[in-house]
Short mmCIF file of C-alpha atoms and ligand atoms in Angstrom, two decimals:
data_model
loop_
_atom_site.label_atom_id
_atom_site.label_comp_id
_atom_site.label_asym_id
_atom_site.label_seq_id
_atom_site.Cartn_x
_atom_site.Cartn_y
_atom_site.Cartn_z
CA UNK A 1 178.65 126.91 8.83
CA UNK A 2 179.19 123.41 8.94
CA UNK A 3 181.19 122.26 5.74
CA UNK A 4 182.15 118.73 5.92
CA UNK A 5 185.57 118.09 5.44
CA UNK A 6 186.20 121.65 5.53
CA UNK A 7 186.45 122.94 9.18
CA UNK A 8 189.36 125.11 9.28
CA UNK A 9 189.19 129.10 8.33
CA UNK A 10 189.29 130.60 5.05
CA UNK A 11 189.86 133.99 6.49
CA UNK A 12 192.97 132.69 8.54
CA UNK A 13 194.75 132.43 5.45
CA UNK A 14 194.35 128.25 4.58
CA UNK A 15 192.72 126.55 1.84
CA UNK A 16 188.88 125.18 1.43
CA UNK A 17 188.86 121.88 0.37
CA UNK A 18 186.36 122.27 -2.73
CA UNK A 19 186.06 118.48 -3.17
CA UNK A 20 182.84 117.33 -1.14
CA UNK A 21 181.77 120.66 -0.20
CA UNK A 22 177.86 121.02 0.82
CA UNK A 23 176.17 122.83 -2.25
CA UNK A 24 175.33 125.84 0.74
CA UNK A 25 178.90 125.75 1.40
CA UNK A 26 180.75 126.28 -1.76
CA UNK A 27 177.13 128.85 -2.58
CA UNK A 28 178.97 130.91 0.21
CA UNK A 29 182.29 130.15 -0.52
CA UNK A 30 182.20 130.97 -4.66
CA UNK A 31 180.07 134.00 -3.88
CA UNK A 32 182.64 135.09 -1.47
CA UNK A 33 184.80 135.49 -4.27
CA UNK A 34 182.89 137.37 -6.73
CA UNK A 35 182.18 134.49 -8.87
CA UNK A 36 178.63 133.70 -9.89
CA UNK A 37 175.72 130.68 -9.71
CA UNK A 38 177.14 130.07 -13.24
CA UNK A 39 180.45 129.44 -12.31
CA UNK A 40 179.75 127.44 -9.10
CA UNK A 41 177.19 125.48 -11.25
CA UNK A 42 180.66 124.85 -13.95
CA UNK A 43 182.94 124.07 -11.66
CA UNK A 44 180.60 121.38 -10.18
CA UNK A 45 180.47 119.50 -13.59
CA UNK A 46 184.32 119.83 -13.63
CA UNK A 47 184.80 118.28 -9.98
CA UNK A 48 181.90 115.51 -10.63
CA UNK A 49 181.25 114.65 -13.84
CA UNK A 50 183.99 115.78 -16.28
CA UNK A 51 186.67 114.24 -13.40
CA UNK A 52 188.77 117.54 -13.60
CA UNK A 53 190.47 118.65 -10.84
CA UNK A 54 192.58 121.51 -11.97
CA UNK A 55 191.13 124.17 -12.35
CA UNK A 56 193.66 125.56 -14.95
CA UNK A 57 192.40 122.49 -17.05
CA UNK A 58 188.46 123.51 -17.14
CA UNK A 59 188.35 125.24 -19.98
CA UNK A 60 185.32 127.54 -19.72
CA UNK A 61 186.50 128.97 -16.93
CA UNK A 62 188.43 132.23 -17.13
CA UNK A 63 191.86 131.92 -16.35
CA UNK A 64 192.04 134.65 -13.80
CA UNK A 65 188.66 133.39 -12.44
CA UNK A 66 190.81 129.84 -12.52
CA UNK A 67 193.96 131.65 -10.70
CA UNK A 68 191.43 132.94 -8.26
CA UNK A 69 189.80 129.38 -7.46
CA UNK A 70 193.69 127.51 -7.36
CA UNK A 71 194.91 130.43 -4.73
CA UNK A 72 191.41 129.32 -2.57
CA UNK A 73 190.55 125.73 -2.98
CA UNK A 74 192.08 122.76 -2.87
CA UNK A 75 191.14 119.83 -4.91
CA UNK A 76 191.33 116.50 -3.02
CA UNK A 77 191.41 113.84 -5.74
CA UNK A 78 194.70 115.75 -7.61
CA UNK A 79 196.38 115.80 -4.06
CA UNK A 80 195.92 112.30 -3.59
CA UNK A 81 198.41 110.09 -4.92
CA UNK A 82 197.82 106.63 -6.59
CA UNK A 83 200.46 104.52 -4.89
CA UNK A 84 199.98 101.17 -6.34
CA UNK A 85 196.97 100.03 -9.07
CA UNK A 86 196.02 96.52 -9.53
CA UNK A 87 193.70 95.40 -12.72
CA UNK A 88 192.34 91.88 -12.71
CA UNK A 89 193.24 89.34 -15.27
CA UNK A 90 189.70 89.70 -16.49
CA UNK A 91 189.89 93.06 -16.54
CA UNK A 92 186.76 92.89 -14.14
CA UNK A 93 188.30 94.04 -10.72
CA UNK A 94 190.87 96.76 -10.08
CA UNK A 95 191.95 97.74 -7.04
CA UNK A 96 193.27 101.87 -5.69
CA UNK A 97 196.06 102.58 -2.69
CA UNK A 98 195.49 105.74 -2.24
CA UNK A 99 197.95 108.02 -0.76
CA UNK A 100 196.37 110.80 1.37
CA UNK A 101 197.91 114.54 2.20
CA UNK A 102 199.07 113.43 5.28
CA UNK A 103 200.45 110.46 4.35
CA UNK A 104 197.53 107.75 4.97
CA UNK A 105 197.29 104.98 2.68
CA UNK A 106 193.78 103.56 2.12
CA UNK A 107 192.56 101.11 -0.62
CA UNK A 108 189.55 101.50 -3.02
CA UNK A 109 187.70 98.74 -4.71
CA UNK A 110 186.72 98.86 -8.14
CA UNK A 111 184.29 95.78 -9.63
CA UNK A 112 182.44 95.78 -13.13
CA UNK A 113 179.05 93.77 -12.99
CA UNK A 114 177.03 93.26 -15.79
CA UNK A 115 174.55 95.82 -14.79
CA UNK A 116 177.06 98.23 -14.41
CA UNK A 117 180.34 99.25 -11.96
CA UNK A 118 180.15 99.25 -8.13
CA UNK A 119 182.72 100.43 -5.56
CA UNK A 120 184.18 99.62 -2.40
CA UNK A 121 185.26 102.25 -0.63
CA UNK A 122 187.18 102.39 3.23
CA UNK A 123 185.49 104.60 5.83
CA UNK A 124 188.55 104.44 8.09
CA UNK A 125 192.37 104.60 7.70
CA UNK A 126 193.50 101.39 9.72
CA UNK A 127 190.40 99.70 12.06
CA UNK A 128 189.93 99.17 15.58
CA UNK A 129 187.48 96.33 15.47
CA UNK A 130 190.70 93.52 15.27
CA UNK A 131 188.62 90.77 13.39
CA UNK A 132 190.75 87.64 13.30
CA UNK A 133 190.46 86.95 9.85
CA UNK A 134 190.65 90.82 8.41
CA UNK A 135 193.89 91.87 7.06
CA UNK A 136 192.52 95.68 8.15
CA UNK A 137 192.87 95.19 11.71
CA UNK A 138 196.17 94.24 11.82
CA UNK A 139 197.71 97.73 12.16
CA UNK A 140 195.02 99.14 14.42
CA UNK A 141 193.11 102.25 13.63
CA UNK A 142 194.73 105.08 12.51
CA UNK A 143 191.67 107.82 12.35
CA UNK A 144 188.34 108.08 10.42
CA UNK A 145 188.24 109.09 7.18
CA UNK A 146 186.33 112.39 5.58
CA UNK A 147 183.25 112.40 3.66
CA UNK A 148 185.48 114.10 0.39
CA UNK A 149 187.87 111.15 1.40
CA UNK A 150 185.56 108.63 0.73
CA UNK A 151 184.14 110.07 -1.75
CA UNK A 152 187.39 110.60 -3.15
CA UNK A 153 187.98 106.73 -3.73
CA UNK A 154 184.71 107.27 -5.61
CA UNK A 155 185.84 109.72 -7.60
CA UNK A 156 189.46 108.21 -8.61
CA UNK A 157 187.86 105.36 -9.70
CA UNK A 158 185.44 106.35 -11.85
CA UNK A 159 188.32 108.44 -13.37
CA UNK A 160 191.08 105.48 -13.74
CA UNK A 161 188.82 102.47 -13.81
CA UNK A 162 185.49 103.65 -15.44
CA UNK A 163 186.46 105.87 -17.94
CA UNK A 164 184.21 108.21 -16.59
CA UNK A 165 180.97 106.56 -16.95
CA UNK A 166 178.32 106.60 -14.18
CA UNK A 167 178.94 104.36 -11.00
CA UNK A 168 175.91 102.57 -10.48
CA UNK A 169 176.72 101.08 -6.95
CA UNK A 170 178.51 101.62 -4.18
CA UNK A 171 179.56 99.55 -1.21
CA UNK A 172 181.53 100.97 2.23
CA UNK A 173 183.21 97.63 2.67
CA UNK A 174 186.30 98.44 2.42
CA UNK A 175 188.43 98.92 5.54
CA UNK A 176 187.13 100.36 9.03
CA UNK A 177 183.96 100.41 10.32
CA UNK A 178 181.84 102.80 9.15
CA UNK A 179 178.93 103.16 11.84
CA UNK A 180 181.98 104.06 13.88
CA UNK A 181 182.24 107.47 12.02
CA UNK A 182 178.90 107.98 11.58
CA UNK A 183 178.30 111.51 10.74
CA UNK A 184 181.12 111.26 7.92
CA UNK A 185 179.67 108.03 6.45
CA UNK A 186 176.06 110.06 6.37
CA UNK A 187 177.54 113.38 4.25
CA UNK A 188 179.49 110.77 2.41
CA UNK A 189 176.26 109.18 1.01
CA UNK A 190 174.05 112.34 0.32
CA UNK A 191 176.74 113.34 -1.53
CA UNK A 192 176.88 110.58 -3.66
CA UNK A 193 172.83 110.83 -3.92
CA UNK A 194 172.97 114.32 -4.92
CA UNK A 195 171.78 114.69 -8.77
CA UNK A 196 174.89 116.87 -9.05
CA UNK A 197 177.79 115.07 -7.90
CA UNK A 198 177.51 111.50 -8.72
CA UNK A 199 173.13 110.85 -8.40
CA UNK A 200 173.32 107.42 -7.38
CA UNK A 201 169.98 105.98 -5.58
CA UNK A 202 170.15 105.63 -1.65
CA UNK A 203 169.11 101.76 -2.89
CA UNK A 204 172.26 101.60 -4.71
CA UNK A 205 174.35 101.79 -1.70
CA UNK A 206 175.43 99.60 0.87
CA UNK A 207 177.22 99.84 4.44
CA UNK A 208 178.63 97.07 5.89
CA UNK A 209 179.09 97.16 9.88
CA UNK A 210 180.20 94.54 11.98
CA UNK A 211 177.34 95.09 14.00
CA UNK A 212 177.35 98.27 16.10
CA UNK A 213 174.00 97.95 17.61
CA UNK A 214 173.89 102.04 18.06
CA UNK A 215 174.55 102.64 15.11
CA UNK A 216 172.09 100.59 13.47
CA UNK A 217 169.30 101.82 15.14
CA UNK A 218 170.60 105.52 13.91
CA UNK A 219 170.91 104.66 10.55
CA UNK A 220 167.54 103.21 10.63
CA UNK A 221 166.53 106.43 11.60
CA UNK A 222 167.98 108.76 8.90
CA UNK A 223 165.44 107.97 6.49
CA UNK A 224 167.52 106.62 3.71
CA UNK A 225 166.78 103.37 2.08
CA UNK A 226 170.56 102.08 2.26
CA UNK A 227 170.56 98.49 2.28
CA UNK A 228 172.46 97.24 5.70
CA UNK A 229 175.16 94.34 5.32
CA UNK A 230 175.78 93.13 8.52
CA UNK A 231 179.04 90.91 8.99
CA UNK A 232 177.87 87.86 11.01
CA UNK A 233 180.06 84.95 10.89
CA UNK A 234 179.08 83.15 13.31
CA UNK A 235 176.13 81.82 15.19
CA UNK A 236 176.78 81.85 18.49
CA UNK A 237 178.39 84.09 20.29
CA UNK A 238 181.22 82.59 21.94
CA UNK A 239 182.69 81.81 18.05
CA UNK A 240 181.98 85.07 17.25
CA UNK A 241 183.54 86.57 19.88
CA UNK A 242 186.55 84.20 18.80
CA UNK A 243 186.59 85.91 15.64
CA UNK A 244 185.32 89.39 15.97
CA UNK A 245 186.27 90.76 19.46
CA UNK A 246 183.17 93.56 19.17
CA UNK A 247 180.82 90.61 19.99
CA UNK A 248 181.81 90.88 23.40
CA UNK A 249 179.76 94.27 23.40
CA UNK A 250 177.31 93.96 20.83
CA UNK A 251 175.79 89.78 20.63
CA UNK A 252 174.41 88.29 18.31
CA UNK A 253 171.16 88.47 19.24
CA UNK A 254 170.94 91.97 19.42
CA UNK A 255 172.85 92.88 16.49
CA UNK A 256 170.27 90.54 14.60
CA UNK A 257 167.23 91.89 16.75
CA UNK A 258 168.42 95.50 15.23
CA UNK A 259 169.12 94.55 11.98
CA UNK A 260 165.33 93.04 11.88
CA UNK A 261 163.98 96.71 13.20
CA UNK A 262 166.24 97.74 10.33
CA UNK A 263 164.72 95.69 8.14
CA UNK A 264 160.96 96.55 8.96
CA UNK A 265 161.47 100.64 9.19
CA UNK A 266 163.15 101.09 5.87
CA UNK A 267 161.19 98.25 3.76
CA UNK A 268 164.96 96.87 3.19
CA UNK A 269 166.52 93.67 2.86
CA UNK A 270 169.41 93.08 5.53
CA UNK A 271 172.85 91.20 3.80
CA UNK A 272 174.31 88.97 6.55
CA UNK A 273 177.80 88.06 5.06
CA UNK A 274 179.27 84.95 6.24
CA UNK A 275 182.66 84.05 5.91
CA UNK A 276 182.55 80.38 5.29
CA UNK A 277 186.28 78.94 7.33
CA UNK A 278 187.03 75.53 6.96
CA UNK A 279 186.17 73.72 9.73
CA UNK A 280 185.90 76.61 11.89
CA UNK A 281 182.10 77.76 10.71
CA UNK A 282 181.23 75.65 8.23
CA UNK A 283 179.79 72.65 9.78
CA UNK A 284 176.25 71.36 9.41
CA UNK A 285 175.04 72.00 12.82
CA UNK A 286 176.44 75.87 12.84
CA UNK A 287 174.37 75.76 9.34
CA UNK A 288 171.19 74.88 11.20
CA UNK A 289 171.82 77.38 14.23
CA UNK A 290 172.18 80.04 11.64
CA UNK A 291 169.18 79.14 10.04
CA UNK A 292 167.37 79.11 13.13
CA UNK A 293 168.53 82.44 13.86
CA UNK A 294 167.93 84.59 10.48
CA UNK A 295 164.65 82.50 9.63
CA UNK A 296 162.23 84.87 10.70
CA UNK A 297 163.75 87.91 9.23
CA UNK A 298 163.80 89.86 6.27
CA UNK A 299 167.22 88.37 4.95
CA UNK A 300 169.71 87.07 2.55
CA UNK A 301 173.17 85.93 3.17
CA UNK A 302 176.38 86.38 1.32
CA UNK A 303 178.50 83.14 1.57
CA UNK A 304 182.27 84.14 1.40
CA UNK A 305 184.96 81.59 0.97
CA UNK A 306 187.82 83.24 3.30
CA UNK A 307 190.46 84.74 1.82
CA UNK A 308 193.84 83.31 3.43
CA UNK A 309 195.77 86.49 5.13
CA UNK A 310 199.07 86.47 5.93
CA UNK A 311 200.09 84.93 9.04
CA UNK A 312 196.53 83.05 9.23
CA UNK A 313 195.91 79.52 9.19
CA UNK A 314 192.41 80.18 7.58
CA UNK A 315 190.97 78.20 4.66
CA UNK A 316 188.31 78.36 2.21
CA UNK A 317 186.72 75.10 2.46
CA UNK A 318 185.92 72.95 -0.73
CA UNK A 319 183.28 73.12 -3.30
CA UNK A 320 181.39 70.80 -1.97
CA UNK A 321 180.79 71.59 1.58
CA UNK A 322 180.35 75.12 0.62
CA UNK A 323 177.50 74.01 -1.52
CA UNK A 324 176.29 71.99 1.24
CA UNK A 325 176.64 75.13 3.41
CA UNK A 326 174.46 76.89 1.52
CA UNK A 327 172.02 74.17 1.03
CA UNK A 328 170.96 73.68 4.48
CA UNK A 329 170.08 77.17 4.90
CA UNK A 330 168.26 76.98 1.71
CA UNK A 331 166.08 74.13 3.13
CA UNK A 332 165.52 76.01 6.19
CA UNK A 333 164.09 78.75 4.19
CA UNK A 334 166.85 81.14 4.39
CA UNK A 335 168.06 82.81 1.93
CA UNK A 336 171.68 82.26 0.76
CA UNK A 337 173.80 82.60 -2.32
CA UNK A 338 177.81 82.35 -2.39
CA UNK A 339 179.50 85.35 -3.73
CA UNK A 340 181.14 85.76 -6.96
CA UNK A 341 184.80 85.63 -6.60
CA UNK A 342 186.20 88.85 -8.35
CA UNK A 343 189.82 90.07 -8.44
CA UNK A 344 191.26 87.54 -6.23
CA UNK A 345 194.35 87.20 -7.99
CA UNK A 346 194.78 91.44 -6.80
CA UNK A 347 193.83 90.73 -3.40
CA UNK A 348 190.37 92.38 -3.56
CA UNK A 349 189.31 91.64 0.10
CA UNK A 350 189.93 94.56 2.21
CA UNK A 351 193.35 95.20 3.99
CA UNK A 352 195.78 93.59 1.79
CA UNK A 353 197.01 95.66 -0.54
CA UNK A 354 197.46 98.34 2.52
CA UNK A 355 199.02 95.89 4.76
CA UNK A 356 201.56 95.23 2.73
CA UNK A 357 202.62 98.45 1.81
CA UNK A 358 202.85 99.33 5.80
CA UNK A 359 205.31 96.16 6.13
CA UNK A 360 207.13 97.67 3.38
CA UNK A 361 207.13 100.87 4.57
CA UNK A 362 207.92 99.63 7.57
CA UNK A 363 211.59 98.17 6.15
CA UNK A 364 212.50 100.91 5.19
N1 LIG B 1 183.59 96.93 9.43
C1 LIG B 1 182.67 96.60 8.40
C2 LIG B 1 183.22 96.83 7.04
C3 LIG B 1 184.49 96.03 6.81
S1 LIG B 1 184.26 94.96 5.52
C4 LIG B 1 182.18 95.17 8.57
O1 LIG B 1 182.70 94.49 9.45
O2 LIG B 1 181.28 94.77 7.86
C5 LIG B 1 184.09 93.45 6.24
C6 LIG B 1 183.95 92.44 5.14
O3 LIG B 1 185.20 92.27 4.46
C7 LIG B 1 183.62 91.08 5.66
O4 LIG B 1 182.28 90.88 5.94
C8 LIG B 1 184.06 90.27 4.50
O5 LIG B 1 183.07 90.32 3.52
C9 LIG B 1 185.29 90.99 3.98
N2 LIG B 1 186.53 90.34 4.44
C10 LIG B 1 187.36 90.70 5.46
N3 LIG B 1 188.37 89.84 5.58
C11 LIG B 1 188.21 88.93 4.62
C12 LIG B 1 188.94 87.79 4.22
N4 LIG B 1 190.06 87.39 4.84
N5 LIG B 1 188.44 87.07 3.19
C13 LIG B 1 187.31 87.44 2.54
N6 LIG B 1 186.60 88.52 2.86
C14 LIG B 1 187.03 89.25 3.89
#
């Protein structure tokens, strides 16, 4: 039986990772035990919505039934250590570095709105894409992520940031690219949709890709009203290709020829997020050309002022021309709002956090 993060043999003497389990497998696994539908059903508030992970610590569980689960299961989330936490000033924006069993770091994004709190979670350790201006490619790809990984992030912070309360959204923006471990990413988000763990609407979540054209179509096809956020950047390809080397496979205008099929089979709106680079992408004419592109499609786009990396010459460019930015979409009929800066004084944009605790790690 397939279980997700759990592919290695109970009977061979390891442990089942309980955290993320299918609700067939842990059915089989529990009842393997002895334990009963009550127990399974007890344990799953525990895991999801009580934020336990010991089971020595859920108290309506027998102890020996408690000894039995501990000499079984492991719990992800209490094996993962926190290895740096960042709050806002505002208190609005923390960000995770999560430490993994084998040593991984990855970083989890925690934002409060005021409809509620959102996360950004990574879908791979490291990334392979090598954007230009992403702090995430700089040390490659390391290797995907699991489904209980990801929704691990979740799961730490709703316990450290949230105080437990519901998580209303959910974003896989944080490092990797996510189409890129597709099966993962899927389990990932039924599991978050399932009225049991955290019961968060498919319209709730988002998945950013750079734009791998396969996996759009795929996605398209699962039958689950995500809403797609499509990294763009540029309008042309030979800037984009500057800037993301995955144009050279996927172009623009078939990455934007997907993302309108997208678009039309699920009844959803497609993000295009645009980092706005001072004088790189920010001119009036690459306005128009972008308008020209996205008019016809069911659209919005994200303006982002870039966030200066290490060992980049990037800038944000000024109030004024970002404005103007978004204006000339606007009066093409596209579109466009600039995002809210949140948590940029803890380095909220994807990568950084993680990059610099390789360097460090790296000194030692
Ligand atoms: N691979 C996916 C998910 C990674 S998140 C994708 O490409 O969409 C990518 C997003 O991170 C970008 O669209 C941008 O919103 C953000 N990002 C990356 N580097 C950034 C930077 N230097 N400044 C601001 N945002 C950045």
């Amino acid at each position: 039986m397939f279980c997700g993060a759990n592919d290695y043999n109970n009977d061979e003497g390891y442990k089942l990772e309980i955290f993320g389990m299918t609700e067939d497998c842990l059915r089989e696994a529990v009842s393997k035990l002895g334990l009963s539908a009550f127990r399974r059903r007890q344990i799953v508030r525990w895991l999801y919505k009580a934020d336990v992970w010991d089971f020595a610590a859920m108290t309506d569980i027998a102890a020996k039934d408690a000894a039995l689960l501990r000499e079984k299961f492991t719990v992800l989330p209490a094996r993962a250590n926190i290895l740096g936490r960042k709050l806002s000033k505002d208190g609005l924006a923390a960000k995770l570095l999560v430490g993994l069993p084998d040593g991984q770091a990855i970083e989890a994004v925690g934002l409060r709105h005021d409809y509620g709190y959102s996360v950004c979670v990574s879908s791979q350790a490291g990334c392979a894409m090598g954007c230009a201006f992403c702090a995430s490619a700089a040390h490659g790809l390391i290797r995907n992520l699991t489904a209980a990984e990801m929704l691990a992030q979740a799961a730490l912070l709703k316990k450290h940031f949230i105080g437990g309360a519901n998580i209303s959204n959910v974003v896989v923006m944080g490092s990797g690219e996510p189409l890129l471990n597709y099966e993962q990413l899927i389990m990932f988000l039924r599991l978050l949709h399932d009225p049991a763990v955290y019961n968060i609407g498919f319209r709730n979540m988002t998945v950013s890709t750079c734009g791998i054209i396969p996996g759009i179509n795929r996605l398209a096809a699962e039958k689950i009203p995500v809403t797609l956020a499509v990294s763009l950047h540029a309008p042309e390809d030979g800037l984009r290709g500057e800037l993301m080397p995955v144009n050279r496979k996927y172009k623009i205008a078939g990455v934007v020829e997907a993302a309108a099929r997208y678009a039309e089979i699920t009844g959803r709106r497609v993000t295009y997020e645009y980092l706005l680079i001072k004088d790189v992408n920010d001119g009036a004419r690459t306005a128009e050309k972008l308008a020209k592109l996205l008019q016809s499609t069911l659209c919005a786009v994200n303006i982002i002022p870039v966030n200066p990396i290490k060992g980049k010459s990037w800038q944000k460019p000024g109030k004024k021309r970002t404005e103007k930015f978004v204006a000339a979409l606007l009066a093409n009929g596209v579109t466009a709002t600039v995002r809210k800066e949140m948590g940029s004084d803890i380095q909220a944009a994807c990568g950084q956090l993680r990059a610099r605790y390789i360097s460090s790690q790296a000194r030692l």
